[in-house]
Structure formats: structure tokens, C-alpha cells
Amino acid sequence: KQEVTQIPAALSVPEGENLVLNCSFTDSAIYNLQWFRQDPGKGLTSLLLIQSSQREQTSGRLNASLDKSSGRSTLYIAASQPGDSATYLCAPSWGGFQKLVFGTGTRLLVSP
Amino acid sequence: DAGVIQSPRHEVTEMGQEVTLRCKPISGHNSLFWYRQTMMRGLELLIYFNNNVPIDDSGMPEDRFSAKMPNASFSTLKIQPSEPRDSAVYFCASSLAGGNIQYFGAGTRLSVL
């Protein structure tokens, strides 16, 4: 059974700090991996999608890396802002039909 | 495009009643997913469709749950009869052909009393 773990479970930082969120998965034969953000009471918003053949993806202040062989992905947030406060979810997929398995999430709070 | 639209946003019902959740995917998307989110189990995939055909329903918890996709623009998730342990937020998501980004609806918060 594929399992996805995210560390830390919660993180509280002052505005301006650079952050690293970690994701590990038990089966390295992934198809791709997505990072999502979830605001309280809302749905999920996809932030970055990394294909299994890629090593990293960047979007603005966000950078996600993928190391398939070790079963790890990291999400790097540069110059954090209070608007970044949310829960961040990692979701690898196995198989061609994008069957996502979600991690437990990291709850981020960025204080002004 | 308005994104993935789910209705109702909130549903409160009594144990034993039938519950129907609805989803309209983004126009042109050919994959549709139903998820359930609880504090205890996190986000779980219940079922997904490709071109209106159910591909994998192994996440459906039991026979009380059923899902249909009669056409490319509409899907339902039905629970009959409902039980208190079904209380959760149910999300619908859609995407283009496999391997692409999934777009989520705002969810339906279900409370079964």
C-alpha cells in the first residue's frame, strides 16, 4: 500500500522566512506528484505538478523538487507572507489515471 | 470558466436518509474524481471516471455508496442509507486526460445526525 508522509505537521514562522516542507512516499514508481494548498473551509488549489521525469518545478516564490529514487519531494517557499498561511498537501500518483494519494498535510501559519 | 461546481455546499440529514451530492466538472475535462476528507483519515479517493466510465471504485467504502456520471457535465454521489460516520467533506475534482492537474470544487460538508 502506498503511503505518503509529510513533515512537519505544523509550522509557525514570522513573515519573510524561507521555508521547506517535506514529503516522503513509500513506492518510488510514481507517475507524477502534485503539491496543493487548502485554505480553511475551502477546496484544494493545485500549486505545482512534477512529472516523474522531472527534478523540479518553479512557480513564483514556490519551488518543488522531486527525488524519485529516495521517495522524497520538497516544497520550498521563499520570502513567506501571511497570505501563504494554509495547509499544504503533497499527492503522488501511481498509474496512468492519476490516482492521487494524499499526505497528511503541513499546516503553515505565517505571522506578520 | 466557473471551475468545478458542487452542490449543495452544506447538507444536514438524519441517519437513514438518502443523500445525493452533485458535481459539474470543468467543461472539456474528461476525468472526474470524488474524494472524502475527514480529520481521522485525511483525503481519500472514492471513485474516478474517465470519459464518463467508472475506472476505479475501490475507494468506495461500502455498498451504501454509489456514483454515476450520465454525461460529461454531471456526476452524482449517493449515500443510501446515510450513517453518522459518513459525516465528512466530499470533494469533486476534474482534469484533462490522465497526468494533468486536478481542479477541485469547494466541497460539500455533510453532517448525518
mmCIF file with all atom_site columns, N, CA and C in Angstrom, chain A residues 31-32 34 36 38 41-46 48-49 51 89 96-103, chain B residues 9 33 35 37 43 45 48 50 55-56 58 91 95-96 98-102 104-106 109:
data_model
loop_
_atom_site.group_PDB
_atom_site.id
_atom_site.type_symbol
_atom_site.label_atom_id
_atom_site.label_alt_id
_atom_site.label_comp_id
_atom_site.label_asym_id
_atom_site.label_entity_id
_atom_site.label_seq_id
_atom_site.pdbx_PDB_ins_code
_atom_site.Cartn_x
_atom_site.Cartn_y
_atom_site.Cartn_z
_atom_site.occupancy
_atom_site.B_iso_or_equiv
_atom_site.pdbx_formal_charge
_atom_site.auth_seq_id
_atom_site.auth_comp_id
_atom_site.auth_asym_id
_atom_site.auth_atom_id
_atom_site.pdbx_PDB_model_num
ATOM 1   N N  . TYR A 1 31  ? 3.937   8.217  -10.928 1.00 0.00 ? 31  TYR A N  1
ATOM 2   C CA . TYR A 1 31  ? 3.639   8.728  -12.270 1.00 0.00 ? 31  TYR A CA 1
ATOM 3   C C  . TYR A 1 31  ? 3.913   10.229 -12.298 1.00 0.00 ? 31  TYR A C  1
ATOM 4   N N  . ASN A 1 32  ? 3.413   10.933 -11.295 1.00 0.00 ? 32  ASN A N  1
ATOM 5   C CA . ASN A 1 32  ? 3.737   12.337 -11.097 1.00 0.00 ? 32  ASN A CA 1
ATOM 6   C C  . ASN A 1 32  ? 3.435   12.705 -9.652  1.00 0.00 ? 32  ASN A C  1
ATOM 7   N N  . GLN A 1 34  ? 1.862   16.097 -7.189  1.00 0.00 ? 34  GLN A N  1
ATOM 8   C CA . GLN A 1 34  ? 1.332   17.455 -7.111  1.00 0.00 ? 34  GLN A CA 1
ATOM 9   C C  . GLN A 1 34  ? 1.438   17.972 -5.686  1.00 0.00 ? 34  GLN A C  1
ATOM 10  N N  . PHE A 1 36  ? -0.537  20.763 -3.322  1.00 0.00 ? 36  PHE A N  1
ATOM 11  C CA . PHE A 1 36  ? -1.771  21.526 -3.237  1.00 0.00 ? 36  PHE A CA 1
ATOM 12  C C  . PHE A 1 36  ? -1.726  22.418 -1.999  1.00 0.00 ? 36  PHE A C  1
ATOM 13  N N  . GLN A 1 38  ? -4.620  24.141 0.723   1.00 0.00 ? 38  GLN A N  1
ATOM 14  C CA . GLN A 1 38  ? -6.014  24.144 1.141   1.00 0.00 ? 38  GLN A CA 1
ATOM 15  C C  . GLN A 1 38  ? -6.207  25.211 2.212   1.00 0.00 ? 38  GLN A C  1
ATOM 16  N N  . GLY A 1 41  ? -11.926 25.580 5.227   1.00 0.00 ? 41  GLY A N  1
ATOM 17  C CA . GLY A 1 41  ? -13.276 25.580 4.694   1.00 0.00 ? 41  GLY A CA 1
ATOM 18  C C  . GLY A 1 41  ? -13.358 25.667 3.188   1.00 0.00 ? 41  GLY A C  1
ATOM 19  N N  . LYS A 1 42  ? -12.240 25.515 2.528   1.00 0.00 ? 42  LYS A N  1
ATOM 20  C CA . LYS A 1 42  ? -12.220 25.639 1.067   1.00 0.00 ? 42  LYS A CA 1
ATOM 21  C C  . LYS A 1 42  ? -11.732 24.350 0.410   1.00 0.00 ? 42  LYS A C  1
ATOM 22  N N  . GLY A 1 43  ? -11.816 24.335 -0.908  1.00 0.00 ? 43  GLY A N  1
ATOM 23  C CA . GLY A 1 43  ? -11.279 23.210 -1.663  1.00 0.00 ? 43  GLY A CA 1
ATOM 24  C C  . GLY A 1 43  ? -9.770  23.327 -1.807  1.00 0.00 ? 43  GLY A C  1
ATOM 25  N N  . LEU A 1 44  ? -9.221  22.432 -2.625  1.00 0.00 ? 44  LEU A N  1
ATOM 26  C CA . LEU A 1 44  ? -7.784  22.411 -2.836  1.00 0.00 ? 44  LEU A CA 1
ATOM 27  C C  . LEU A 1 44  ? -7.422  23.172 -4.107  1.00 0.00 ? 44  LEU A C  1
ATOM 28  N N  . THR A 1 45  ? -6.272  23.827 -4.054  1.00 0.00 ? 45  THR A N  1
ATOM 29  C CA . THR A 1 45  ? -5.749  24.518 -5.223  1.00 0.00 ? 45  THR A CA 1
ATOM 30  C C  . THR A 1 45  ? -4.404  23.901 -5.578  1.00 0.00 ? 45  THR A C  1
ATOM 31  N N  . SER A 1 46  ? -4.272  23.457 -6.816  1.00 0.00 ? 46  SER A N  1
ATOM 32  C CA . SER A 1 46  ? -3.008  22.875 -7.246  1.00 0.00 ? 46  SER A CA 1
ATOM 33  C C  . SER A 1 46  ? -1.956  23.972 -7.390  1.00 0.00 ? 46  SER A C  1
ATOM 34  N N  . LEU A 1 48  ? 1.765   23.094 -7.884  1.00 0.00 ? 48  LEU A N  1
ATOM 35  C CA . LEU A 1 48  ? 2.803   22.642 -8.806  1.00 0.00 ? 48  LEU A CA 1
ATOM 36  C C  . LEU A 1 48  ? 2.568   21.174 -9.129  1.00 0.00 ? 48  LEU A C  1
ATOM 37  N N  . LEU A 1 49  ? 2.888   20.812 -10.362 1.00 0.00 ? 49  LEU A N  1
ATOM 38  C CA . LEU A 1 49  ? 2.818   19.425 -10.807 1.00 0.00 ? 49  LEU A CA 1
ATOM 39  C C  . LEU A 1 49  ? 4.189   19.040 -11.334 1.00 0.00 ? 49  LEU A C  1
ATOM 40  N N  . GLN A 1 51  ? 6.269   15.964 -13.135 1.00 0.00 ? 51  GLN A N  1
ATOM 41  C CA . GLN A 1 51  ? 6.223   14.656 -13.776 1.00 0.00 ? 51  GLN A CA 1
ATOM 42  C C  . GLN A 1 51  ? 7.376   13.806 -13.239 1.00 0.00 ? 51  GLN A C  1
ATOM 43  N N  . LEU A 1 89  ? -0.575  20.187 0.981   1.00 0.00 ? 89  LEU A N  1
ATOM 44  C CA . LEU A 1 89  ? -0.730  18.747 0.806   1.00 0.00 ? 89  LEU A CA 1
ATOM 45  C C  . LEU A 1 89  ? 0.102   18.275 -0.377  1.00 0.00 ? 89  LEU A C  1
ATOM 46  N N  . GLY A 1 96  ? -1.444  5.336  -14.655 1.00 0.00 ? 96  GLY A N  1
ATOM 47  C CA . GLY A 1 96  ? -1.680  6.339  -15.671 1.00 0.00 ? 96  GLY A CA 1
ATOM 48  C C  . GLY A 1 96  ? -2.932  7.170  -15.504 1.00 0.00 ? 96  GLY A C  1
ATOM 49  N N  . PHE A 1 97  ? -3.820  6.812  -14.574 1.00 0.00 ? 97  PHE A N  1
ATOM 50  C CA . PHE A 1 97  ? -5.046  7.570  -14.459 1.00 0.00 ? 97  PHE A CA 1
ATOM 51  C C  . PHE A 1 97  ? -5.040  8.538  -13.284 1.00 0.00 ? 97  PHE A C  1
ATOM 52  N N  . GLN A 1 98  ? -3.852  8.925  -12.871 1.00 0.00 ? 98  GLN A N  1
ATOM 53  C CA . GLN A 1 98  ? -3.700  9.997  -11.904 1.00 0.00 ? 98  GLN A CA 1
ATOM 54  C C  . GLN A 1 98  ? -4.470  9.727  -10.614 1.00 0.00 ? 98  GLN A C  1
ATOM 55  N N  . LYS A 1 99  ? -4.297  8.557  -10.079 1.00 0.00 ? 99  LYS A N  1
ATOM 56  C CA . LYS A 1 99  ? -4.920  8.205  -8.822  1.00 0.00 ? 99  LYS A CA 1
ATOM 57  C C  . LYS A 1 99  ? -4.058  8.759  -7.705  1.00 0.00 ? 99  LYS A C  1
ATOM 58  N N  . LEU A 1 100 ? -4.452  9.923  -7.175  1.00 0.00 ? 100 LEU A N  1
ATOM 59  C CA . LEU A 1 100 ? -3.655  10.606 -6.171  1.00 0.00 ? 100 LEU A CA 1
ATOM 60  C C  . LEU A 1 100 ? -3.818  9.960  -4.800  1.00 0.00 ? 100 LEU A C  1
ATOM 61  N N  . VAL A 1 101 ? -2.709  9.920  -4.061  1.00 0.00 ? 101 VAL A N  1
ATOM 62  C CA . VAL A 1 101 ? -2.729  9.524  -2.663  1.00 0.00 ? 101 VAL A CA 1
ATOM 63  C C  . VAL A 1 101 ? -2.203  10.716 -1.880  1.00 0.00 ? 101 VAL A C  1
ATOM 64  N N  . PHE A 1 102 ? -3.012  11.251 -0.988  1.00 0.00 ? 102 PHE A N  1
ATOM 65  C CA . PHE A 1 102 ? -2.656  12.486 -0.305  1.00 0.00 ? 102 PHE A CA 1
ATOM 66  C C  . PHE A 1 102 ? -1.890  12.220 0.973   1.00 0.00 ? 102 PHE A C  1
ATOM 67  N N  . GLY A 1 103 ? -0.945  13.112 1.236   1.00 0.00 ? 103 GLY A N  1
ATOM 68  C CA . GLY A 1 103 ? -0.246  13.094 2.501   1.00 0.00 ? 103 GLY A CA 1
ATOM 69  C C  . GLY A 1 103 ? -1.114  13.681 3.598   1.00 0.00 ? 103 GLY A C  1
ATOM 70  N N  . ARG B 2 9   ? -23.603 23.011 -0.825  1.00 0.00 ? 9   ARG B N  1
ATOM 71  C CA . ARG B 2 9   ? -22.365 23.297 -0.089  1.00 0.00 ? 9   ARG B CA 1
ATOM 72  C C  . ARG B 2 9   ? -22.418 22.663 1.300   1.00 0.00 ? 9   ARG B C  1
ATOM 73  N N  . PHE B 2 33  ? -13.224 12.977 -10.383 1.00 0.00 ? 33  PHE B N  1
ATOM 74  C CA . PHE B 2 33  ? -12.832 12.270 -9.166  1.00 0.00 ? 33  PHE B CA 1
ATOM 75  C C  . PHE B 2 33  ? -13.750 12.688 -8.018  1.00 0.00 ? 33  PHE B C  1
ATOM 76  N N  . TYR B 2 35  ? -13.705 12.614 -3.816  1.00 0.00 ? 35  TYR B N  1
ATOM 77  C CA . TYR B 2 35  ? -12.878 12.407 -2.633  1.00 0.00 ? 35  TYR B CA 1
ATOM 78  C C  . TYR B 2 35  ? -13.713 12.648 -1.381  1.00 0.00 ? 35  TYR B C  1
ATOM 79  N N  . GLN B 2 37  ? -12.976 13.826 2.774   1.00 0.00 ? 37  GLN B N  1
ATOM 80  C CA . GLN B 2 37  ? -11.974 14.318 3.718   1.00 0.00 ? 37  GLN B CA 1
ATOM 81  C C  . GLN B 2 37  ? -12.533 14.291 5.135   1.00 0.00 ? 37  GLN B C  1
ATOM 82  N N  . LEU B 2 43  ? -7.659  12.963 3.238   1.00 0.00 ? 43  LEU B N  1
ATOM 83  C CA . LEU B 2 43  ? -8.310  12.948 1.934   1.00 0.00 ? 43  LEU B CA 1
ATOM 84  C C  . LEU B 2 43  ? -8.171  11.573 1.296   1.00 0.00 ? 43  LEU B C  1
ATOM 85  N N  . LEU B 2 45  ? -9.500  9.050  -2.012  1.00 0.00 ? 45  LEU B N  1
ATOM 86  C CA . LEU B 2 45  ? -10.183 8.927  -3.291  1.00 0.00 ? 45  LEU B CA 1
ATOM 87  C C  . LEU B 2 45  ? -11.266 7.855  -3.179  1.00 0.00 ? 45  LEU B C  1
ATOM 88  N N  . TYR B 2 48  ? -13.126 7.285  -9.448  1.00 0.00 ? 48  TYR B N  1
ATOM 89  C CA . TYR B 2 48  ? -12.897 8.222  -10.526 1.00 0.00 ? 48  TYR B CA 1
ATOM 90  C C  . TYR B 2 48  ? -13.408 7.679  -11.851 1.00 0.00 ? 48  TYR B C  1
ATOM 91  N N  . ASN B 2 50  ? -13.352 8.157  -16.205 1.00 0.00 ? 50  ASN B N  1
ATOM 92  C CA . ASN B 2 50  ? -12.668 8.663  -17.374 1.00 0.00 ? 50  ASN B CA 1
ATOM 93  C C  . ASN B 2 50  ? -13.628 8.531  -18.552 1.00 0.00 ? 50  ASN B C  1
ATOM 94  N N  . ILE B 2 55  ? -13.641 4.013  -13.579 1.00 0.00 ? 55  ILE B N  1
ATOM 95  C CA . ILE B 2 55  ? -12.398 3.285  -13.803 1.00 0.00 ? 55  ILE B CA 1
ATOM 96  C C  . ILE B 2 55  ? -11.981 2.521  -12.551 1.00 0.00 ? 55  ILE B C  1
ATOM 97  N N  . ASP B 2 56  ? -12.111 3.152  -11.415 1.00 0.00 ? 56  ASP B N  1
ATOM 98  C CA . ASP B 2 56  ? -11.679 2.525  -10.171 1.00 0.00 ? 56  ASP B CA 1
ATOM 99  C C  . ASP B 2 56  ? -12.593 2.986  -9.046  1.00 0.00 ? 56  ASP B C  1
ATOM 100 N N  . SER B 2 58  ? -12.534 1.323  -6.036  1.00 0.00 ? 58  SER B N  1
ATOM 101 C CA . SER B 2 58  ? -12.043 0.568  -4.884  1.00 0.00 ? 58  SER B CA 1
ATOM 102 C C  . SER B 2 58  ? -12.058 1.373  -3.591  1.00 0.00 ? 58  SER B C  1
ATOM 103 N N  . PHE B 2 91  ? -15.399 16.103 -1.799  1.00 0.00 ? 91  PHE B N  1
ATOM 104 C CA . PHE B 2 91  ? -14.894 16.942 -2.877  1.00 0.00 ? 91  PHE B CA 1
ATOM 105 C C  . PHE B 2 91  ? -15.027 16.231 -4.208  1.00 0.00 ? 91  PHE B C  1
ATOM 106 N N  . SER B 2 95  ? -10.122 16.839 -14.355 1.00 0.00 ? 95  SER B N  1
ATOM 107 C CA . SER B 2 95  ? -8.863  17.119 -15.044 1.00 0.00 ? 95  SER B CA 1
ATOM 108 C C  . SER B 2 95  ? -8.985  16.720 -16.509 1.00 0.00 ? 95  SER B C  1
ATOM 109 N N  . LEU B 2 96  ? -8.011  17.190 -17.285 1.00 0.00 ? 96  LEU B N  1
ATOM 110 C CA . LEU B 2 96  ? -7.904  16.730 -18.667 1.00 0.00 ? 96  LEU B CA 1
ATOM 111 C C  . LEU B 2 96  ? -7.330  15.314 -18.658 1.00 0.00 ? 96  LEU B C  1
ATOM 112 N N  . GLY B 2 98  ? -5.358  11.883 -18.380 1.00 0.00 ? 98  GLY B N  1
ATOM 113 C CA . GLY B 2 98  ? -4.518  11.490 -17.265 1.00 0.00 ? 98  GLY B CA 1
ATOM 114 C C  . GLY B 2 98  ? -3.148  12.114 -17.212 1.00 0.00 ? 98  GLY B C  1
ATOM 115 N N  . GLY B 2 99  ? -2.721  12.458 -16.040 1.00 0.00 ? 99  GLY B N  1
ATOM 116 C CA . GLY B 2 99  ? -1.400  13.036 -15.855 1.00 0.00 ? 99  GLY B CA 1
ATOM 117 C C  . GLY B 2 99  ? -1.417  14.529 -15.701 1.00 0.00 ? 99  GLY B C  1
ATOM 118 N N  . ASN B 2 100 ? -2.589  15.126 -15.717 1.00 0.00 ? 100 ASN B N  1
ATOM 119 C CA . ASN B 2 100 ? -2.668  16.569 -15.620 1.00 0.00 ? 100 ASN B CA 1
ATOM 120 C C  . ASN B 2 100 ? -3.216  17.044 -14.280 1.00 0.00 ? 100 ASN B C  1
ATOM 121 N N  . ILE B 2 101 ? -3.202  18.341 -14.106 1.00 0.00 ? 101 ILE B N  1
ATOM 122 C CA . ILE B 2 101 ? -3.599  18.952 -12.846 1.00 0.00 ? 101 ILE B CA 1
ATOM 123 C C  . ILE B 2 101 ? -5.073  18.680 -12.561 1.00 0.00 ? 101 ILE B C  1
ATOM 124 N N  . GLN B 2 102 ? -5.364  18.351 -11.303 1.00 0.00 ? 102 GLN B N  1
ATOM 125 C CA . GLN B 2 102 ? -6.751  18.190 -10.882 1.00 0.00 ? 102 GLN B CA 1
ATOM 126 C C  . GLN B 2 102 ? -7.253  19.494 -10.292 1.00 0.00 ? 102 GLN B C  1
ATOM 127 N N  . PHE B 2 104 ? -10.222 21.216 -8.065  1.00 0.00 ? 104 PHE B N  1
ATOM 128 C CA . PHE B 2 104 ? -11.186 20.810 -7.055  1.00 0.00 ? 104 PHE B CA 1
ATOM 129 C C  . PHE B 2 104 ? -12.340 21.799 -6.933  1.00 0.00 ? 104 PHE B C  1
ATOM 130 N N  . GLY B 2 105 ? -13.527 21.255 -6.619  1.00 0.00 ? 105 GLY B N  1
ATOM 131 C CA . GLY B 2 105 ? -14.638 22.082 -6.229  1.00 0.00 ? 105 GLY B CA 1
ATOM 132 C C  . GLY B 2 105 ? -14.490 22.520 -4.779  1.00 0.00 ? 105 GLY B C  1
ATOM 133 N N  . ALA B 2 106 ? -15.436 23.338 -4.328  1.00 0.00 ? 106 ALA B N  1
ATOM 134 C CA . ALA B 2 106 ? -15.373 23.873 -2.966  1.00 0.00 ? 106 ALA B CA 1
ATOM 135 C C  . ALA B 2 106 ? -15.792 22.851 -1.915  1.00 0.00 ? 106 ALA B C  1
ATOM 136 N N  . ARG B 2 109 ? -20.095 19.854 2.642   1.00 0.00 ? 109 ARG B N  1
ATOM 137 C CA . ARG B 2 109 ? -19.933 19.422 4.036   1.00 0.00 ? 109 ARG B CA 1
ATOM 138 C C  . ARG B 2 109 ? -21.197 18.689 4.447   1.00 0.00 ? 109 ARG B C  1
#
